[in-house]
């Protein structure tokens, strides 16, 4: 064994060398990426044919090739090799919406499901590189369907099962899919969601679709169109439990995932096979200190990249039991997560700041009455977490004993890029910041003119100067859009779209703090103001559960600051007094120019069913562009929009 075991938080036994510190090992990963990633890829993935060259990447052109010449299959990495060693090990724990109801799937059972679905797809004419769209909620069948596509070399595109029929149709058409996999309905928070009806409406606009495979979730009657629709479970019954995996080139596409863009056209980001699998599994192990026998609970939906990387591919490549969470954090009450933790005994929990802020507004007994002693690491993902939420997560949920890792990454990056762990053993973790770049990730901060800002206490555009295995390879059917979005703004760098501050701390260049999207920066009278910074200040008020800050057009200042405030349950303090105190906090914490001119107190914020705040809608309302709100069908509670619009007019009239 090499000496690095003593100097970094999680072992990387494949790297040989006499490193004296975590920082030295990190620098090695940046300066000699071939020597770093090559041995890890050879050891951690099973190759049909070993690669002949580690990388051939061009940051100027946005063209990346990793593990060149290699051949492998993703489903083999996730299922077959673990099934050979321990077929009865639990691969999946499905935490169903119904409280206390769970289903456990072994690696043997998962392999059989994967092979049967793969054979169904083959019988429908699906071949290597064909696109298969999935509009289905999280379940063992959904995971098996993803892996079944990978087994035969088809490219899966999971569409979040909350998008409207119109949004679904646009993605099906962009992908050119001929097969769609869905279910009769889904259940979340005790509510039925009509997936099949949405698919019917979408497919009516998609002439490319010739088959819809329908899984049974509720068993309730749904329309079945003769000649097009097939019950998936019935089709599986006729298929073999064996299916020879397709040997794929390292750079063959594994999946495409649609993400929001600045235009109305869907943006399908494409991830490769080998590079993505290695990076997702490597970061999963390093950030969360994964050990044999762990149970990993990431409560994200498979319709988003977090579900792909840290519900499905990362844990399964590592042979770890992964939890599939179907329900809602407040169903049947605000203790749902922690009751699950007591019952299932996961070792890691990975959730979104939005859910954490929702829960901290309620009595802590919802947490403390359950046993959470199995947890070693708590993770945060999706957006910057504010200090109050971080402290609650650390002290109430983790009892001050768990590492809390605030992770920064994107759909485009494939996996976590900045996180407090890995690090030197026992190194400090500061609240509400991701802090340290992962091995192989070389972040830089650039000013408006593209100059690299050196040293600490600097802020600007967060970019990455070197390629890594997990980076998305292109936008499906539109590489020029990929290049223009991520590489044209700052030639030679990957532009993340986020702003960052590099703060004092650590033995490297300093700690990274994410200020939010660059398009979430408000320019108030020439002062650039990150909305996350204002939200962080507002959320420190003891009565505030969460907030969302946006800019709006201002005749004098160019942009003004508009804050939407959600109060904690049971607050009786007068709203005018709360608003006065909030203004004082922002003035004290940041500056006078950061004080919101308009504050609207509302019962909740518009969020998708995955918990993401729809800031686009809030910006439109603040700018009085009500007629331009667009599609709101993805919201968990569309009725909140009417309330916020009405309250907005009241706030403007009263100049709150």
XYZ file of C-alpha atoms in Angstrom:
656
model
C 0.000 0.000 0.000
C 1.175 3.527 -0.757
C 1.466 6.334 1.783
C -1.481 8.357 0.459
C -3.905 6.269 2.550
C -2.857 8.333 5.561
C -3.252 11.706 3.902
C -6.628 11.658 2.141
C -10.066 10.982 3.596
C -10.958 8.018 1.348
C -8.501 5.479 -0.001
C -7.452 5.473 -3.686
C -5.370 2.283 -3.744
C -4.840 2.347 -7.517
C -2.518 5.379 -7.390
C 1.089 4.552 -6.647
C 3.362 7.278 -5.356
C 4.822 8.765 -2.219
C 2.524 11.690 -1.566
C 2.962 13.658 1.635
C -0.424 15.391 1.676
C -3.903 15.434 0.180
C -2.960 18.656 -1.602
C 0.038 16.969 -3.241
C -2.163 14.115 -4.475
C -4.681 16.642 -5.819
C -1.953 18.500 -7.726
C -0.797 15.190 -9.204
C -4.352 14.569 -10.504
C -4.302 17.959 -12.253
C -0.766 17.910 -13.604
C -0.711 14.246 -14.685
C -4.324 13.285 -15.451
C -3.349 10.270 -17.596
C -1.352 8.760 -14.724
C -4.166 9.512 -12.287
C -7.263 8.389 -14.215
C -5.724 5.522 -16.183
C -5.048 3.123 -13.294
C -8.382 3.957 -11.631
C -10.306 3.229 -14.844
C -8.480 -0.068 -15.379
C -9.179 -1.238 -11.836
C -12.729 0.002 -11.229
C -14.428 -0.855 -14.523
C -14.641 -4.221 -16.280
C -13.376 -3.903 -19.828
C -14.227 -6.145 -22.777
C -11.252 -4.530 -24.476
C -8.834 -2.330 -22.576
C -8.297 1.249 -23.738
C -5.037 2.183 -25.462
C -4.978 5.883 -24.581
C -6.373 7.663 -21.513
C -7.442 10.978 -23.042
C -7.446 13.240 -26.078
C -9.165 16.495 -25.109
C -9.364 19.986 -26.557
C -10.825 22.688 -24.308
C -10.559 25.254 -27.113
C -12.894 23.262 -29.376
C -14.987 21.551 -26.718
C -14.086 18.049 -27.954
C -13.320 15.268 -25.486
C -12.315 11.611 -25.791
C -11.513 9.468 -22.774
C -10.278 5.865 -22.521
C -9.813 5.629 -26.268
C -10.083 2.195 -27.843
C -11.756 0.651 -24.817
C -14.960 -1.409 -24.952
C -17.383 -2.193 -22.120
C -21.059 -2.311 -21.163
C -22.677 -0.144 -18.492
C -25.161 -2.744 -17.249
C -22.321 -5.212 -16.665
C -20.588 -2.663 -14.430
C -23.797 -2.111 -12.449
C -25.240 -5.611 -12.203
C -23.426 -8.633 -13.680
C -20.111 -8.408 -11.871
C -21.814 -7.943 -8.474
C -24.262 -10.726 -9.240
C -21.344 -13.071 -9.854
C -19.827 -12.373 -6.437
C -22.922 -12.000 -4.236
C -26.211 -12.418 -6.135
C -28.350 -12.147 -2.993
C -26.931 -8.787 -1.942
C -29.599 -6.074 -1.930
C -29.174 -3.729 -4.883
C -32.306 -1.575 -4.524
C -34.577 -0.576 -1.655
C -37.726 1.000 -3.063
C -39.246 3.341 -0.477
C -42.749 3.533 -1.895
C -45.107 6.447 -1.432
C -47.301 4.493 0.979
C -45.790 5.089 4.465
C -43.799 2.127 5.734
C -44.056 0.193 2.476
C -40.799 -0.876 0.870
C -39.532 -3.408 -1.645
C -36.039 -4.904 -1.751
C -34.441 -6.152 -4.964
C -31.298 -8.310 -5.040
C -28.639 -8.070 -7.714
C -29.883 -11.392 -9.112
C -33.446 -10.085 -9.376
C -32.257 -6.820 -10.878
C -30.223 -8.631 -13.527
C -33.233 -10.744 -14.500
C -35.407 -7.626 -14.805
C -32.751 -5.865 -16.874
C -32.358 -8.789 -19.266
C -36.089 -9.296 -19.713
C -36.705 -5.615 -20.493
C -33.677 -5.597 -22.802
C -35.171 -8.525 -24.695
C -38.535 -6.752 -24.885
C -36.825 -3.719 -26.398
C -34.955 -5.895 -28.898
C -38.215 -7.579 -29.887
C -39.583 -4.112 -30.625
C -36.724 -3.415 -33.001
C -34.660 -1.199 -30.695
C -31.001 -1.353 -31.642
C -27.665 0.175 -30.673
C -27.727 4.026 -30.630
C -31.548 4.188 -30.854
C -33.127 6.603 -28.363
C -35.692 5.358 -25.848
C -37.692 7.943 -23.885
C -38.800 7.127 -20.343
C -41.600 9.077 -18.648
C -41.867 7.153 -15.419
C -41.464 7.754 -11.699
C -38.743 6.145 -9.639
C -39.090 2.387 -9.092
C -37.067 -0.807 -9.576
C -38.688 -1.206 -13.000
C -37.558 2.284 -13.975
C -33.958 1.582 -12.938
C -34.051 -1.767 -14.736
C -35.357 -0.033 -17.872
C -32.432 2.409 -17.839
C -29.979 -0.459 -17.506
C -31.837 -2.498 -20.138
C -31.284 0.293 -22.658
C -27.606 0.337 -21.729
C -27.401 -3.450 -22.097
C -28.385 -3.355 -25.769
C -26.583 -0.097 -26.535
C -29.702 2.070 -26.778
C -29.562 5.622 -25.415
C -32.080 6.297 -22.660
C -33.610 9.709 -22.088
C -35.513 9.923 -18.811
C -37.974 12.823 -18.817
C -39.038 14.012 -15.368
C -42.532 12.642 -14.792
C -43.977 16.037 -14.004
C -43.461 17.731 -17.339
C -46.521 18.627 -19.369
C -47.583 16.740 -22.484
C -46.286 19.591 -24.626
C -42.871 19.570 -22.929
C -42.707 15.777 -23.182
C -43.635 15.853 -26.872
C -40.902 18.370 -27.690
C -38.314 16.117 -26.055
C -39.558 12.962 -27.759
C -39.405 14.718 -31.123
C -35.962 16.165 -30.462
C -34.658 12.706 -29.525
C -36.401 11.018 -32.458
C -37.517 8.198 -30.173
C -39.671 5.361 -31.500
C -40.324 3.720 -28.120
C -41.613 5.324 -24.916
C -41.671 3.609 -21.514
C -44.192 4.857 -18.950
C -46.572 3.600 -16.263
C -50.313 3.774 -15.775
C -49.991 6.351 -12.995
C -47.556 7.401 -10.305
C -48.159 8.286 -6.673
C -46.476 11.062 -4.701
C -47.578 12.425 -1.389
C -50.778 10.398 -1.596
C -51.743 11.990 -4.904
C -52.253 10.141 -8.167
C -50.393 11.523 -11.194
C -51.743 10.558 -14.611
C -48.612 9.540 -16.503
C -50.260 7.462 -19.239
C -52.753 10.204 -20.094
C -49.903 12.689 -20.411
C -47.978 10.290 -22.648
C -51.071 9.775 -24.841
C -51.416 13.521 -25.331
C -47.714 13.885 -26.094
C -47.395 10.914 -28.448
C -50.345 12.203 -30.486
C -47.907 14.880 -31.693
C -44.986 12.482 -32.255
C -45.248 10.401 -35.444
C -41.892 8.724 -34.707
C -43.359 6.771 -31.766
C -44.634 3.326 -32.735
C -44.669 1.600 -29.343
C -45.565 2.642 -25.789
C -44.601 0.171 -23.065
C -46.812 0.640 -20.010
C -45.834 -0.563 -16.532
C -48.416 -1.064 -13.796
C -47.932 1.081 -10.700
C -51.479 1.480 -9.377
C -53.412 -0.986 -11.530
C -56.128 1.571 -12.114
C -57.782 1.535 -15.564
C -56.048 3.655 -18.202
C -56.655 3.903 -21.964
C -54.709 1.297 -23.967
C -54.413 2.035 -27.666
C -54.531 -1.171 -29.679
C -51.557 -1.724 -31.935
C -49.385 0.794 -30.094
C -49.564 0.170 -26.339
C -48.212 -2.948 -24.610
C -48.249 -3.830 -20.913
C -44.565 -4.076 -19.979
C -44.878 -6.781 -17.322
C -46.819 -9.040 -19.679
C -44.242 -8.546 -22.412
C -41.481 -9.392 -19.913
C -43.108 -12.709 -18.996
C -42.416 -14.053 -22.470
C -38.719 -13.129 -22.400
C -35.549 -14.894 -21.287
C -33.672 -13.912 -18.124
C -30.476 -13.815 -20.180
C -29.407 -11.150 -22.673
C -25.903 -10.854 -24.059
C -24.642 -7.308 -23.361
C -23.606 -5.135 -26.297
C -19.935 -4.210 -26.182
C -19.799 -0.420 -26.444
C -16.957 1.937 -27.297
C -15.855 4.129 -24.395
C -17.226 7.211 -26.130
C -20.546 5.683 -27.221
C -23.492 7.565 -25.746
C -24.980 6.111 -22.555
C -27.854 8.559 -22.043
C -29.142 12.003 -22.849
C -30.788 14.259 -20.311
C -32.696 17.423 -21.063
C -31.921 20.552 -19.109
C -33.155 24.116 -19.200
C -31.598 26.545 -21.619
C -31.911 30.181 -22.581
C -34.005 29.325 -25.627
C -37.273 27.449 -25.904
C -35.691 24.508 -27.738
C -34.952 21.479 -25.526
C -31.271 20.956 -24.750
C -30.426 17.250 -24.623
C -27.023 16.825 -23.016
C -25.275 13.603 -24.006
C -23.068 11.597 -21.638
C -20.583 8.960 -22.707
C -20.285 5.421 -21.368
C -16.832 4.905 -19.824
C -15.998 8.441 -18.725
C -19.374 9.055 -17.123
C -19.477 5.687 -15.322
C -16.006 6.145 -13.908
C -16.571 9.726 -12.756
C -20.005 9.079 -11.215
C -18.752 6.054 -9.263
C -15.421 7.653 -8.308
C -17.020 10.819 -6.924
C -19.704 8.785 -5.165
C -17.034 6.818 -3.332
C -14.727 9.743 -2.553
C -17.266 12.363 -1.470
C -19.387 10.051 0.687
C -16.593 7.761 1.938
C -18.397 4.690 0.634
C -17.565 1.392 2.329
C -18.641 -2.210 1.779
C -22.118 -2.812 3.160
C -23.226 0.824 3.006
C -26.797 1.786 2.172
C -26.939 5.028 0.193
C -30.089 7.155 0.372
C -30.228 9.825 -2.315
C -33.801 11.120 -2.409
C -33.624 12.627 -5.905
C -35.837 11.614 -8.820
C -34.323 9.705 -11.748
C -35.613 12.430 -14.067
C -32.676 14.612 -13.008
C -28.906 14.130 -13.181
C -28.657 13.555 -9.412
C -30.893 10.526 -9.807
C -28.783 9.216 -12.672
C -25.413 9.670 -10.968
C -26.168 9.057 -7.296
C -29.312 6.907 -7.254
C -28.489 4.611 -10.171
C -25.054 4.566 -11.757
C -22.672 5.690 -9.001
C -23.951 3.364 -6.251
C -24.550 0.377 -8.546
C -21.120 0.560 -10.191
C -19.725 0.577 -6.638
C -21.899 -2.419 -5.705
C -23.711 -0.473 -2.974
C -27.361 -0.767 -1.948
C -29.205 2.313 -3.191
C -32.535 3.702 -1.977
C -35.287 4.723 -4.432
C -37.454 7.344 -2.727
C -40.864 7.714 -4.355
C -42.647 9.927 -1.824
C -42.581 13.510 -0.510
C -40.556 14.756 2.497
C -43.745 16.005 4.206
C -45.934 12.935 3.597
C -47.667 11.793 5.707
C -45.918 14.305 7.969
C -42.627 16.193 8.178
C -40.818 13.208 9.684
C -41.010 11.037 6.554
C -37.281 11.132 5.741
C -36.238 10.339 9.292
C -38.762 7.545 9.831
C -37.291 6.004 6.680
C -33.769 6.455 8.057
C -34.734 4.641 11.280
C -36.318 1.762 9.367
C -33.876 1.304 6.455
C -30.679 2.363 8.306
C -28.855 4.186 5.486
C -25.272 5.291 6.069
C -25.498 8.398 3.872
C -28.363 10.781 3.110
C -28.272 13.107 0.090
C -31.029 15.689 -0.328
C -31.866 19.173 -1.581
C -31.642 22.461 0.368
C -35.241 23.190 -0.649
C -36.456 20.136 1.256
C -34.208 20.923 4.219
C -35.617 24.464 4.447
C -39.146 23.066 4.219
C -38.499 20.759 7.161
C -36.610 23.139 9.439
C -39.686 25.351 9.614
C -41.421 22.680 11.675
C -40.899 21.276 15.129
C -37.609 19.416 15.543
C -39.438 16.506 17.171
C -40.295 15.353 13.641
C -36.573 14.542 13.422
C -35.468 13.729 16.940
C -38.064 11.056 17.698
C -36.414 8.787 15.122
C -33.093 6.946 15.392
C -30.593 8.412 12.928
C -27.476 6.786 14.342
C -26.771 4.841 11.137
C -25.858 8.045 9.280
C -22.203 8.988 8.731
C -22.531 11.618 5.994
C -25.217 14.143 5.077
C -25.153 15.664 1.601
C -26.732 18.716 0.005
C -27.341 19.031 -3.739
C -29.134 21.201 -6.284
C -28.504 24.780 -5.194
C -26.460 26.679 -2.602
C -27.540 25.875 0.943
C -27.908 28.770 3.375
C -26.194 28.827 6.780
C -29.324 28.278 8.851
C -30.355 25.206 6.853
C -26.806 23.840 7.000
C -26.657 24.282 10.774
C -30.062 22.622 11.247
C -29.003 19.728 9.025
C -25.751 19.328 10.928
C -26.989 19.813 14.510
C -30.573 18.496 14.451
C -30.414 15.755 11.811
C -26.779 14.743 12.259
C -26.514 15.572 15.982
C -23.209 17.265 15.187
C -21.621 13.890 14.404
C -21.994 13.617 10.622
C -19.910 15.271 7.941
C -22.155 17.624 5.952
C -21.010 17.871 2.345
C -22.463 20.764 0.369
C -21.803 19.587 -3.179
C -21.518 21.686 -6.320
C -21.946 20.153 -9.763
C -24.253 20.249 -12.788
C -26.022 18.079 -15.356
C -23.146 18.987 -17.651
C -20.403 17.827 -15.276
C -21.811 14.318 -14.755
C -20.753 14.219 -11.112
C -19.669 16.279 -8.124
C -16.888 18.787 -8.850
C -16.504 20.770 -5.611
C -17.172 19.366 -2.148
C -15.737 19.509 1.409
C -14.779 15.844 1.037
C -12.466 14.295 -0.056
C -9.833 16.143 1.950
C -7.065 15.546 4.415
C -8.427 13.292 7.176
C -10.446 15.339 9.657
C -9.974 18.591 7.727
C -12.339 21.422 8.587
C -15.760 21.730 6.983
C -17.238 25.216 6.820
C -20.967 25.688 6.701
C -22.805 26.377 3.476
C -19.956 26.114 0.976
C -18.586 23.279 -1.200
C -15.001 24.382 -0.480
C -12.610 21.974 -2.214
C -12.280 20.843 -5.851
C -12.419 17.105 -6.488
C -9.420 15.248 -7.828
C -9.008 16.108 -11.503
C -11.108 19.293 -11.297
C -9.198 22.556 -11.897
C -11.519 25.498 -11.150
C -10.593 29.087 -11.952
C -12.350 32.395 -11.396
C -12.426 34.832 -14.322
C -13.365 38.500 -14.472
C -15.708 40.076 -17.041
C -12.848 40.334 -19.558
C -11.794 36.707 -19.205
C -8.735 37.359 -17.059
C -7.850 34.752 -14.452
C -8.164 36.135 -10.936
C -5.388 34.846 -8.707
C -5.265 34.567 -4.948
C -8.041 34.653 -2.381
C -10.976 36.943 -1.666
C -11.780 37.246 -5.374
C -15.112 36.750 -7.130
C -16.234 36.264 -10.700
C -17.269 33.598 -13.204
C -16.557 30.025 -12.144
C -14.854 28.096 -14.944
C -12.880 24.856 -15.221
C -9.609 24.842 -17.139
C -9.050 21.108 -17.722
C -11.222 18.256 -18.932
C -12.427 15.448 -16.675
C -13.971 12.064 -17.577
C -17.579 12.924 -16.644
C -18.066 16.053 -18.754
C -21.045 15.923 -21.137
C -19.859 15.439 -24.707
C -22.396 17.431 -26.707
C -25.949 18.690 -27.060
C -27.824 16.068 -29.059
C -28.013 17.108 -32.696
C -26.523 20.541 -32.034
C -22.833 20.580 -31.125
C -22.555 24.246 -32.042
C -25.033 25.038 -29.271
C -22.907 23.004 -26.855
C -19.801 24.923 -27.865
C -21.504 28.334 -27.837
C -23.000 27.758 -24.387
C -20.034 26.300 -22.528
C -16.794 27.135 -24.359
C -17.311 30.281 -26.428
C -17.862 32.707 -23.501
C -14.340 32.088 -22.141
C -12.173 30.394 -24.809
C -10.117 27.540 -23.416
C -12.349 27.129 -20.376
C -15.589 25.352 -19.506
C -17.989 28.096 -18.371
C -20.259 26.810 -15.623
C -22.703 29.725 -15.721
C -22.219 30.145 -11.960
C -20.505 32.861 -9.996
C -18.065 32.031 -7.220
C -16.001 33.585 -4.470
C -12.659 32.059 -3.572
C -12.279 32.625 0.134
C -9.404 32.391 2.555
C -8.762 28.875 3.857
C -7.024 25.609 3.135
C -3.582 24.764 1.820
C -4.440 25.198 -1.867
C -5.733 28.385 -3.482
C -8.591 28.792 -0.994
C -12.153 27.625 -0.491
C -14.857 28.031 -3.128
C -18.256 29.496 -2.285
C -20.957 29.488 -4.973
C -22.886 32.747 -5.273
C -25.504 31.423 -7.700
C -26.154 31.543 -11.399
C -24.552 34.432 -13.240
C -28.026 35.201 -14.558
C -29.103 35.335 -10.891
C -26.793 38.283 -10.352
C -28.608 41.599 -9.931
C -26.928 44.814 -10.997
C -28.181 47.499 -8.607
C -26.811 50.931 -9.500
C -23.611 49.328 -10.758
C -23.276 46.962 -7.780
C -23.265 43.276 -8.742
C -25.300 41.405 -6.170
C -25.681 37.626 -5.952
C -29.243 36.627 -5.151
C -28.026 33.680 -3.043
C -26.168 36.106 -0.782
C -29.342 38.105 -0.092
C -31.366 34.927 0.439
C -28.772 33.701 2.915
C -29.165 36.898 4.944
C -32.974 36.783 4.861
C -33.025 33.128 5.912
C -31.147 33.976 9.113
C -34.282 35.627 10.529
C -35.840 33.253 13.066
C -39.293 33.554 11.450
C -38.184 32.818 7.866
C -38.425 29.272 6.487
C -37.093 30.118 3.023
C -36.816 32.935 0.529
C -36.252 33.608 -3.151
C -34.714 36.820 -4.449
C -34.925 38.089 -8.025
C -34.205 41.295 -9.879
C -36.830 43.478 -11.527
C -36.597 46.514 -13.852
C -36.027 49.798 -11.983
C -36.237 53.168 -13.706
C -33.390 54.673 -11.689
C -31.202 51.825 -10.471
C -31.468 49.632 -13.555
C -32.487 46.697 -11.391
C -34.195 46.524 -8.038
C -34.280 43.696 -5.509
C -37.513 41.756 -4.999
C -37.775 39.158 -2.217
C -40.399 36.441 -1.819
C -40.571 35.278 1.806
C -42.075 32.105 3.286
C -42.512 32.159 7.063
C -42.196 29.240 9.429
C -45.278 27.512 10.737
C -46.987 29.261 13.674
C -45.379 32.712 13.273
C -47.659 35.353 14.864
C -45.407 38.379 14.515
C -46.859 41.195 12.350
C -45.658 41.111 8.769
C -44.664 44.780 8.743
C -42.377 44.217 11.713
C -40.823 41.140 10.105
C -40.179 43.055 6.881
C -38.548 45.911 8.807
C -36.299 43.432 10.615
C -35.404 41.680 7.365
C -34.368 44.953 5.761
C -32.193 45.687 8.775
C -30.556 42.248 8.572
C -29.714 42.634 4.870
C -28.367 46.138 5.417
C -26.192 44.856 8.266
C -25.059 41.620 6.623
C -24.437 42.951 3.109
C -25.067 46.637 2.335
C -27.778 49.210 1.848
C -27.938 48.619 -1.914
C -28.779 44.955 -1.239
C -31.937 45.682 0.761
C -35.011 44.436 -1.158
C -37.301 47.275 -2.173
C -40.233 44.901 -2.439
C -40.885 42.010 -0.076
C -43.783 39.672 -0.575
C -44.724 37.255 2.188
C -46.404 34.211 0.642
C -47.451 30.765 1.906
C -45.056 28.912 -0.406
C -42.881 29.293 -3.498
C -43.568 27.871 -6.956
C -41.603 24.639 -7.156
C -41.356 21.672 -9.448
C -42.345 18.311 -8.032
C -38.653 17.665 -7.439
C -38.521 20.714 -5.157
C -36.695 23.149 -7.451
C -37.812 26.766 -7.103
C -39.032 28.125 -10.443
C -37.210 31.453 -10.306
C -38.075 32.156 -13.926
C -41.714 32.504 -12.891
C -40.847 34.725 -9.941
C -38.801 37.003 -12.202
C -41.685 37.327 -14.653
C -44.132 38.232 -11.872
C -41.707 40.764 -10.361
C -41.319 42.370 -13.796
C -45.127 42.492 -14.338
C -44.786 40.105 -17.288
C -47.683 37.955 -16.159
C -48.679 37.032 -19.696
C -45.216 35.512 -20.277
C -45.228 32.975 -17.440
C -45.235 30.047 -19.875
C -45.819 26.436 -18.884
C -46.583 26.055 -15.157
C -47.823 22.455 -15.327
C -44.572 21.117 -13.871
C -45.279 22.862 -10.564
C -46.136 20.810 -7.504
C -48.873 23.364 -6.683
C -49.829 25.564 -9.653
C -52.477 27.353 -7.531
C -49.748 29.267 -5.670
C -49.105 31.328 -8.807
C -52.517 33.028 -8.629
C -51.933 33.936 -4.983
C -48.456 35.368 -5.650
C -49.710 37.448 -8.597
C -52.552 38.893 -6.517
C -50.242 39.554 -3.585
C -47.677 41.134 -5.931
C -50.167 43.766 -6.989
C -50.946 44.457 -3.335
C -47.220 44.812 -2.550
C -46.720 47.240 -5.430
C -49.698 49.322 -4.299
C -48.520 49.432 -0.697
C -44.823 49.681 -1.740
C -43.869 47.126 0.844
